[in-house]
Tab-separated table of C-alpha atoms in Angstrom:
chain	number	residue	atom	x	y	z
A	1	MET	CA	-36.820	40.816	7.587
A	2	ALA	CA	-35.862	38.199	5.100
A	3	SER	CA	-38.914	35.600	3.995
A	4	ARG	CA	-38.990	32.118	5.294
A	5	PRO	CA	-37.824	30.667	1.838
A	6	CYS	CA	-35.024	33.057	1.720
A	7	LEU	CA	-33.809	32.078	5.077
A	8	TYR	CA	-34.179	28.512	3.911
A	9	ALA	CA	-32.071	28.765	0.893
A	10	PHE	CA	-29.562	30.711	2.812
A	11	LEU	CA	-29.080	27.710	5.367
A	12	LEU	CA	-28.896	25.513	2.637
A	13	LEU	CA	-26.275	27.433	1.086
A	14	LEU	CA	-24.435	27.309	4.194
A	15	ALA	CA	-24.572	23.767	4.808
A	16	PHE	CA	-23.489	23.233	1.073
A	17	GLN	CA	-20.474	25.238	1.495
A	18	SER	CA	-19.450	23.408	4.902
A	19	THR	CA	-19.798	20.176	3.090
A	20	MET	CA	-17.651	21.287	0.398
A	21	ILE	CA	-15.056	22.505	2.687
A	22	LYS	CA	-14.891	19.239	4.507
A	23	VAL	CA	-14.723	17.272	1.412
A	24	ASN	CA	-11.804	19.249	-0.285
A	25	THR	CA	-10.080	19.065	3.229
A	26	VAL	CA	-10.325	15.306	3.228
A	27	SER	CA	-9.167	14.853	-0.271
A	28	LEU	CA	-6.042	16.965	-0.198
A	29	PRO	CA	-2.926	14.788	1.306
A	30	PRO	CA	-0.567	16.512	3.593
A	31	PRO	CA	2.058	18.765	2.001
A	32	GLU	CA	4.885	16.034	2.157
A	33	CYS	CA	2.829	13.562	0.177
A	34	ARG	CA	1.519	16.047	-2.770
A	35	PRO	CA	3.327	15.420	-6.106
A	36	GLU	CA	6.124	17.823	-7.136
A	37	VAL	CA	5.248	20.826	-9.235
A	38	ALA	CA	7.611	19.760	-12.429
A	39	SER	CA	7.521	19.909	-16.066
A	40	THR	CA	7.410	16.606	-18.101
A	41	LYS	CA	11.087	16.771	-18.939
A	42	GLU	CA	12.117	17.361	-15.429
A	43	LYS	CA	10.305	14.105	-14.366
A	44	PHE	CA	11.784	12.196	-17.212
A	45	GLU	CA	15.220	13.534	-16.010
A	46	PHE	CA	14.385	12.283	-12.345
A	47	LEU	CA	12.949	8.838	-13.736
A	48	LEU	CA	16.397	8.511	-15.606
A	49	ASN	CA	18.284	8.226	-12.320
A	50	LEU	CA	15.876	5.374	-11.184
A	51	LEU	CA	16.224	3.783	-14.717
A	52	ILE	CA	20.230	3.531	-14.785
A	53	PHE	CA	20.174	2.390	-11.252
A	54	LYS	CA	18.116	-0.615	-12.106
A	55	ILE	CA	20.144	-1.275	-15.411
A	56	GLU	CA	23.708	-1.234	-13.717
A	57	LEU	CA	22.396	-3.645	-11.004
A	58	PHE	CA	21.079	-5.877	-13.225
A	59	LEU	CA	23.418	-6.137	-15.875
A	60	ARG	CA	26.575	-5.886	-13.462
A	61	SER	CA	24.902	-8.351	-11.367
A	62	SER	CA	24.069	-10.686	-13.919
A	63	ILE	CA	26.987	-10.430	-16.740
A	64	GLY	CA	29.667	-7.897	-15.348
A	65	ARG	CA	29.054	-5.534	-17.852
A	66	GLY	CA	27.306	-1.725	-17.316
A	67	ILE	CA	25.475	0.637	-19.664
A	68	ASN	CA	28.584	1.882	-21.602
A	69	ASP	CA	29.445	-1.640	-22.437
A	70	ILE	CA	26.273	-2.394	-24.128
A	71	SER	CA	25.629	1.056	-25.744
A	72	PRO	CA	28.512	3.102	-25.632
A	73	GLY	CA	27.833	6.870	-25.459
A	74	LEU	CA	24.631	6.861	-23.982
A	75	VAL	CA	25.572	7.735	-20.260
A	76	GLN	CA	28.487	9.215	-18.741
A	77	GLY	CA	29.585	8.802	-15.324
A	78	PRO	CA	31.570	7.090	-12.197
A	79	ILE	CA	31.373	2.930	-12.327
A	80	PRO	CA	28.684	2.011	-9.282
A	81	ILE	CA	30.756	1.496	-5.989
A	82	GLY	CA	30.466	-2.182	-4.840
A	83	ALA	CA	28.840	-3.673	-8.272
A	84	ALA	CA	29.576	-7.524	-8.407
A	85	VAL	CA	28.477	-10.451	-10.304
A	86	ALA	CA	25.875	-12.419	-8.190
A	87	ASN	CA	25.818	-16.027	-7.567
A	88	LEU	CA	22.763	-16.794	-9.480
A	89	ASP	CA	21.315	-19.800	-10.640
A	90	ASN	CA	21.260	-19.969	-14.704
A	91	ALA	CA	17.801	-19.318	-15.146
A	92	THR	CA	17.398	-16.067	-12.934
A	93	ARG	CA	20.719	-14.835	-14.517
A	94	LYS	CA	19.311	-14.976	-17.761
A	95	ILE	CA	15.823	-13.286	-16.388
A	96	ILE	CA	17.924	-10.494	-15.094
A	97	GLU	CA	20.101	-10.009	-18.306
A	98	GLU	CA	17.284	-9.715	-20.320
A	99	PHE	CA	15.483	-7.124	-18.035
A	100	GLY	CA	18.397	-4.914	-17.922
A	101	LEU	CA	19.147	-5.079	-21.557
A	102	ALA	CA	15.602	-4.217	-22.317
A	103	SER	CA	15.803	-1.032	-19.960
A	104	ILE	CA	18.580	0.186	-22.086
A	105	GLY	CA	16.097	0.452	-24.952
A	106	HIS	CA	13.778	2.340	-22.522
A	107	LEU	CA	16.593	4.485	-21.406
A	108	ARG	CA	17.600	5.314	-25.058
A	109	VAL	CA	14.051	6.167	-26.098
A	110	ILE	CA	13.447	8.431	-23.144
A	111	ILE	CA	16.500	10.595	-23.837
A	112	ASN	CA	15.592	10.899	-27.611
A	113	THR	CA	11.836	11.756	-26.670
A	114	SER	CA	12.587	14.003	-24.289
A	115	LEU	CA	15.285	15.951	-26.468
A	116	LEU	CA	17.909	15.453	-23.945
A	117	ASN	CA	21.727	15.277	-25.006
A	118	ALA	CA	23.722	12.048	-25.015
A	119	PRO	CA	25.745	10.964	-23.122
A	120	ILE	CA	23.522	12.093	-19.841
A	121	PRO	CA	25.204	12.172	-16.715
A	122	MET	CA	25.109	9.399	-14.316
A	123	PRO	CA	24.647	9.645	-10.768
A	124	LEU	CA	26.977	8.072	-8.514
A	125	LEU	CA	25.548	4.904	-7.280
A	126	ASP	CA	26.586	2.606	-4.423
A	127	ILE	CA	25.161	-0.866	-4.784
A	128	SER	CA	27.649	-2.316	-2.508
A	129	PRO	CA	26.532	-5.178	0.022
A	130	GLN	CA	27.111	-2.346	2.646
A	131	THR	CA	24.431	-0.217	1.380
A	132	TYR	CA	21.924	-2.929	1.141
A	133	ASN	CA	23.129	-4.087	4.477
A	134	THR	CA	22.047	-0.460	6.028
A	135	PHE	CA	18.657	-1.229	4.845
A	136	VAL	CA	18.163	-4.654	6.022
A	137	THR	CA	20.137	-3.580	9.484
A	138	MET	CA	17.212	-0.891	10.006
A	139	ILE	CA	14.708	-3.667	9.360
A	140	LEU	CA	16.067	-5.927	11.829
A	141	ASN	CA	16.563	-3.170	14.405
A	142	GLY	CA	12.914	-2.661	13.971
A	143	THR	CA	12.397	-6.417	15.087
A	144	LYS	CA	14.715	-6.177	17.912
A	145	LYS	CA	16.647	-9.107	16.403
A	146	SER	CA	20.604	-9.494	15.611
A	147	ASN	CA	22.405	-8.218	12.633
A	148	PRO	CA	23.734	-10.969	10.438
A	149	SER	CA	25.482	-9.212	7.411
A	150	TYR	CA	23.366	-9.497	4.274
A	151	ASN	CA	24.661	-9.515	0.789
A	152	PRO	CA	22.589	-9.139	-2.117
A	153	TYR	CA	25.181	-10.820	-4.520
A	154	ALA	CA	25.711	-14.083	-2.542
A	155	ASN	CA	22.920	-16.003	-3.614
A	156	THR	CA	19.686	-16.061	-6.115
A	157	ASN	CA	17.265	-15.531	-3.173
A	158	SER	CA	19.237	-12.391	-1.827
A	159	PHE	CA	19.327	-10.986	-5.288
A	160	LEU	CA	15.696	-11.227	-5.792
A	161	PHE	CA	14.885	-9.277	-3.178
A	162	ALA	CA	17.430	-6.583	-4.127
A	163	ALA	CA	16.110	-6.738	-7.730
A	164	VAL	CA	12.108	-6.193	-6.725
A	165	PHE	CA	13.294	-3.296	-4.489
A	166	ALA	CA	14.653	-1.572	-7.770
A	167	SER	CA	11.667	-2.139	-9.839
A	168	SER	CA	9.418	-1.418	-7.530
A	169	PHE	CA	10.558	2.246	-7.318
A	170	LEU	CA	10.067	2.651	-11.307
A	171	LYS	CA	6.711	0.956	-11.089
A	172	GLN	CA	5.446	3.477	-8.609
A	173	TYR	CA	6.831	6.389	-9.968
A	174	TYR	CA	5.435	5.628	-13.569
A	175	ALA	CA	1.970	5.251	-11.973
A	176	GLY	CA	2.817	8.544	-10.077
A	177	ILE	CA	3.746	10.705	-13.160
A	178	MET	CA	1.563	9.102	-15.560
A	179	PRO	CA	-1.633	11.220	-15.142
A	180	SER	CA	0.526	14.727	-15.470
A	181	ILE	CA	2.572	14.021	-18.419
A	182	ILE	CA	2.281	16.533	-21.221
A	183	GLY	CA	2.588	15.425	-25.068
A	184	LYS	CA	0.939	12.643	-26.975
A	185	ASP	CA	4.134	11.082	-27.808
A	186	GLU	CA	5.415	11.436	-24.161
A	187	ARG	CA	2.299	9.656	-22.951
A	188	GLU	CA	2.552	6.946	-25.266
A	189	LEU	CA	6.217	6.334	-24.368
A	190	LEU	CA	5.714	6.202	-20.665
A	191	SER	CA	2.622	3.882	-20.917
A	192	GLY	CA	4.769	1.488	-23.021
A	193	ILE	CA	7.712	1.477	-20.456
A	194	ALA	CA	5.253	1.249	-17.523
A	195	LEU	CA	3.367	-1.598	-19.002
A	196	TYR	CA	6.929	-3.456	-19.519
A	197	GLU	CA	7.954	-2.424	-15.868
A	198	ALA	CA	4.928	-3.778	-14.567
A	199	GLY	CA	5.731	-7.164	-16.091
A	200	VAL	CA	9.014	-7.048	-14.836
A	201	PHE	CA	7.896	-6.533	-11.154
A	202	GLY	CA	5.226	-9.074	-11.285
A	203	ALA	CA	7.868	-11.710	-12.875
A	204	LEU	CA	10.117	-11.194	-10.117
A	205	GLN	CA	7.693	-11.056	-7.326
A	206	ALA	CA	6.348	-14.621	-8.715
A	207	GLU	CA	10.060	-15.537	-8.519
A	208	LEU	CA	10.312	-14.504	-4.821
A	209	ASN	CA	6.604	-15.898	-4.078
A	210	ALA	CA	7.716	-19.361	-5.401
A	211	ARG	CA	10.511	-19.189	-2.414
A	212	VAL	CA	8.195	-17.414	0.085
A	213	ASN	CA	8.566	-20.145	2.915
A	214	LEU	CA	12.192	-20.575	2.523
A	215	THR	CA	14.642	-19.258	4.919
A	216	LEU	CA	16.963	-16.510	3.890
A	217	PRO	CA	20.496	-17.333	4.983
A	218	PRO	CA	21.982	-15.722	7.280
A	219	PHE	CA	18.891	-14.746	8.703
A	220	ASN	CA	16.363	-16.881	10.591
A	221	PHE	CA	13.323	-15.939	8.889
A	222	THR	CA	11.851	-16.598	5.429
A	223	VAL	CA	11.680	-14.750	2.489
A	224	GLY	CA	8.207	-13.596	2.899
A	225	ASN	CA	8.958	-12.329	6.523
A	226	LEU	CA	11.694	-10.097	4.796
A	227	THR	CA	9.146	-8.715	2.012
A	228	ASN	CA	6.741	-7.741	4.958
A	229	LEU	CA	9.379	-6.143	6.981
A	230	SER	CA	10.968	-4.329	4.192
A	231	ALA	CA	7.802	-3.010	2.804
A	232	GLN	CA	6.928	-1.735	6.534
A	233	LEU	CA	10.281	-0.046	6.758
A	234	ALA	CA	9.673	1.980	3.168
A	235	ASN	CA	6.181	2.920	4.337
A	236	ARG	CA	7.687	4.400	7.346
A	237	LEU	CA	10.523	6.026	5.652
A	238	ALA	CA	8.171	7.368	2.781
A	239	GLY	CA	5.684	8.630	5.346
A	240	CYS	CA	2.869	8.909	2.925
A	241	GLY	CA	0.835	5.714	4.182
A	242	VAL	CA	0.753	2.119	3.064
A	243	LYS	CA	2.245	2.115	-0.570
A	244	ASP	CA	4.548	-1.117	-0.127
A	245	GLU	CA	3.186	-4.560	1.151
A	246	GLY	CA	4.812	-8.001	1.672
A	247	LEU	CA	4.313	-11.322	-0.266
A	248	ILE	CA	1.916	-12.378	2.647
A	249	VAL	CA	-0.687	-9.860	4.083
A	250	PRO	CA	-3.682	-9.805	6.691
A	251	LEU	CA	-6.790	-10.550	4.578
A	252	GLN	CA	-8.135	-7.022	4.907
A	253	LEU	CA	-4.935	-5.940	2.675
A	254	GLY	CA	-5.691	-8.666	-0.086
A	255	ALA	CA	-7.536	-8.734	-2.821
A	256	GLU	CA	-11.219	-8.175	-2.019
A	257	ASN	CA	-10.395	-8.935	1.474
A	258	ARG	CA	-10.416	-12.665	0.839
A	259	THR	CA	-6.959	-13.822	0.138
A	260	SER	CA	-3.469	-13.411	1.790
A	261	SER	CA	-1.481	-13.771	-1.414
A	262	ASN	CA	0.052	-10.445	-2.284
A	263	ILE	CA	2.313	-11.056	-5.467
A	264	VAL	CA	1.096	-7.786	-7.021
A	265	PRO	CA	0.083	-5.201	-4.495
A	266	GLY	CA	-2.644	-2.904	-4.966
A	267	ASN	CA	-4.961	-0.645	-2.983
A	268	ALA	CA	-8.584	-1.481	-1.674
A	269	ASN	CA	-9.432	-1.914	-5.629
A	270	SER	CA	-6.336	-3.330	-6.580
A	271	LEU	CA	-5.037	-0.387	-8.544
A	272	ALA	CA	-1.277	-0.055	-8.596
A	273	TYR	CA	0.129	1.956	-5.630
A	274	ALA	CA	1.914	5.539	-6.793
A	275	ARG	CA	4.794	7.369	-5.387
A	276	SER	CA	5.941	11.053	-5.680
A	277	ALA	CA	9.734	11.560	-6.279
A	278	ARG	CA	9.787	12.967	-2.968
A	279	GLU	CA	8.661	9.734	-1.326
A	280	ILE	CA	11.450	7.613	-3.446
A	281	LEU	CA	14.018	9.969	-2.185
A	282	ARG	CA	13.212	9.412	1.482
A	283	ILE	CA	13.434	5.573	0.927
A	284	VAL	CA	16.497	5.372	-1.549
A	285	PHE	CA	18.113	7.666	0.683
A	286	THR	CA	17.609	5.535	3.833
A	287	THR	CA	17.378	9.054	5.864
A	288	GLY	CA	13.552	9.628	5.673
A	289	ASN	CA	14.616	13.053	4.140
A	290	ALA	CA	14.562	14.013	0.507
A	291	THR	CA	17.042	16.340	1.153
A	292	ARG	CA	19.774	14.293	2.816
A	293	SER	CA	21.167	12.084	0.427
A	294	GLY	CA	22.601	8.817	1.130
A	295	GLY	CA	22.132	4.836	0.722
A	296	ILE	CA	22.222	3.982	-3.179
A	297	PHE	CA	22.582	7.519	-4.187
A	298	PRO	CA	25.263	8.936	-1.853
A	299	ARG	CA	25.578	12.322	-3.899
A	300	GLY	CA	21.994	12.680	-4.566
A	301	LEU	CA	20.461	12.323	-8.215
A	302	ASN	CA	20.802	14.608	-11.333
A	303	GLY	CA	18.228	16.897	-12.779
A	304	ALA	CA	15.904	19.576	-11.436
A	305	LEU	CA	14.170	17.419	-8.836
A	306	LYS	CA	17.366	16.240	-7.137
A	307	HIS	CA	16.947	18.871	-4.317
A	308	LEU	CA	13.139	18.546	-2.877
A	309	SER	CA	12.108	20.201	0.052
A	310	SER	CA	10.959	17.793	2.710
A	311	GLN	CA	8.722	18.517	5.841
A	312	HIS	CA	8.568	14.810	6.682
A	313	PRO	CA	8.815	14.453	10.491
A	314	LEU	CA	11.417	11.495	9.910
A	315	GLN	CA	13.883	14.113	9.064
A	316	GLN	CA	14.619	14.422	12.803
A	317	ILE	CA	14.863	11.261	13.431
A	318	SER	CA	18.320	9.234	13.192
A	319	PHE	CA	18.270	5.633	12.174
């Protein structure tokens, strides 16, 4: 018969193991929300798709030119569908042009650091009003409201919404992959670009926030309302909790639970939200399914991560 001290030790060991199992179970996100297993090069390849999307949108909307017009030989591929010069005020036009030009530098240094061969292939982009209107229609269907047409190129307020949309994905993907990037040069590169993109996102959000209470034609709700509704839809499509937030939030989601202003969204400790490639694909495809392309990338993305398995329940839902 075991002695009493041995029995106590055995029971303590069982309790410790049970606690560790519970801790490990809680700390693991569901499979559809876990980071992809991929090399640093593969992550950079995926990143280039998002960066090209942002550059083409910003430059064609501000000055009517694309990447190859500014830096010939860097990329090769089709001209985006539906690109147009936006009806922007002069100050906003200069800001958007600046951010687009700066991102060409980011594109170039990623290609050089990752030892990729230029010109790199461009994904087919659909940045037409019809594509953005699909996203907004999904938002409005969720509010049981009518569906007037949304055109991101119609005015400054409408375009800023689309610009924040593009910058947000980059910022979140940078945050998602930064801890797993291998190589000193690669980590320094990503850190420098991510810090710049965080500044871009903050600047664009501040511009939107200055208009937060303005009605956004042709709708009957404000800029702030639209940011809140679009964040809800992005979270629903991605399916991994709240990682997008609007400009106005309940106090429990504000910084230190003391403010409803939310220019720079963050978690309970105001740390930046991170998204995996799989989550981002579910949103930009507007399908809730990382394997079913559509939306901004009608033919999918380039690189090894362009086909990602998705067990997300939304893949069974037709929007």
